[in-house]
XYZ file of C-alpha atoms in Angstrom:
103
model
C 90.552 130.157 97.381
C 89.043 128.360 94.256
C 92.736 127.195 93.730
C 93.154 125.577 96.585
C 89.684 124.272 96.318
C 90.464 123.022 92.770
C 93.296 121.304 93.661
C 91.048 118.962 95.648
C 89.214 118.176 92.801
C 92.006 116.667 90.557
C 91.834 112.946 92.085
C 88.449 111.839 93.653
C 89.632 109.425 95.954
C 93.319 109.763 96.439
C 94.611 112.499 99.162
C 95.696 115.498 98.605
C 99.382 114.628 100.066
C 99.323 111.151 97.977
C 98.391 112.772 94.639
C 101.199 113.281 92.090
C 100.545 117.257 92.034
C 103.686 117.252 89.917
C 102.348 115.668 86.846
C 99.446 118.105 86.681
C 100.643 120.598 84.287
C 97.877 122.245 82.801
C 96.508 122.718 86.383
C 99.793 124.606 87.361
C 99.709 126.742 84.033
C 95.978 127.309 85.014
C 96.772 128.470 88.104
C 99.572 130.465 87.955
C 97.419 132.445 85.471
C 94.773 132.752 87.581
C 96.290 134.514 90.462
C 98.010 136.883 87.909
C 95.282 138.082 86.787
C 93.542 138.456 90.107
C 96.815 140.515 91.233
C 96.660 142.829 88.220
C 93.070 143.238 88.736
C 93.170 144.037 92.458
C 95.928 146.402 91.624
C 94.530 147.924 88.869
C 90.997 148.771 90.951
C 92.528 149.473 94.264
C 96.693 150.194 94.782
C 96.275 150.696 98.573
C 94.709 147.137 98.768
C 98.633 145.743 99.181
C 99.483 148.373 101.447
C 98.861 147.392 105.388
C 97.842 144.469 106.727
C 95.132 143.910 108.668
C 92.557 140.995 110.122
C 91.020 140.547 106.455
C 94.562 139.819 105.459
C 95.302 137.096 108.069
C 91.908 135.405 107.201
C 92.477 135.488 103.874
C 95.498 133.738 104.778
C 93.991 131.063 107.183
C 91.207 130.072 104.936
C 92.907 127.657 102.062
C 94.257 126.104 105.069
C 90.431 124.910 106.185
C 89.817 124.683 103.053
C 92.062 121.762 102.497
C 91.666 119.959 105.830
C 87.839 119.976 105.395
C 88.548 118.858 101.559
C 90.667 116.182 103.010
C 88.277 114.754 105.747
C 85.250 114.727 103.181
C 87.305 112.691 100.798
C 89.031 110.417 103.289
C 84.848 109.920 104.256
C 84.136 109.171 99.965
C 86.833 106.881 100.085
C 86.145 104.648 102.655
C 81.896 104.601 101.180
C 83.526 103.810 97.385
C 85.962 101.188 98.916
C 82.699 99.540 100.886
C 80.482 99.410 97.755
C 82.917 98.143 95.735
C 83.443 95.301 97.920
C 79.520 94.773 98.198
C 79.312 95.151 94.440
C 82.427 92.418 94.271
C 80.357 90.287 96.628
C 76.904 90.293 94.674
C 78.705 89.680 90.997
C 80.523 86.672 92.689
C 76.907 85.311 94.195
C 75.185 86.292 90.796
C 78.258 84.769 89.139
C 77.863 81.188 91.193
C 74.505 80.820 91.132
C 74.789 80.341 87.299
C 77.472 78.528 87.138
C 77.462 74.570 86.266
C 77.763 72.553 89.471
C-alpha cells in the first residue's frame, strides 16, 4: 500500500500515467525490496496467511487501486492551483517590473 502510495510521490505535479516511472531506479530497487521482505516476514510469522482466499484478500487487492485514483484527482486539483499562482505570480512581477521601468 505505501508502494503504491509512494509512487505518487515521485513527481508533484505530473500524473501518474505521464511520469517516466522507467527512469526511477532506485525507487524500483526500493521497492522490490520492500515487498520481499514483507513476504518473508508474513511467511515467517504466519504460513497459512497464503493459503485461502478470502474478503481481506480481495480488499487488499482493491485498495492500491483507490489509492491511486484518489492520488491522481488530488494532484490533477495541485496542479491546476500551482499552474494559477504561477500565472498570478507572472502577472504581479510583470506589473512590479513596469512600474519601474523608464517610460
Amino acid at each position: 500500500m505505501i508502494i503504491v502510495s509512494s509512487a505518487g510521490f515521485l513527481y508533484r505535479n505530473t500524473s501518474l500515467w505521464n511520469s517516466k516511472m522507467k527512469e526511477q531506479t532506485p525507487w524500483w530497487c526500493a521497492s522490490i525490496v520492500v515487498i520481499l521482505l514483507q513476504l518473508v516476514f508474513t511467511f515467517s510469522i504466519s504460513p497459512e496467511a497464503f493459503s485461502g482466499l478470502s474478503s481481506w484478500h480481495f480488499l487488499l487487492f482493491l485498495l492500491p487501486f483507490i489509492v491511486v485514483a484518489v492520488d491522481e484527482i488530488v494532484k490533477a486539483h495541485d496542479s491546476r492551483l500551482y499552474q494559477r499562482f504561477q500565472k498570478r505570480e507572472r502577472l504581479m512581477f510583470d506589473t512590479l517590473l513596469g512600474m519601474h521601468s523608464p517610460k
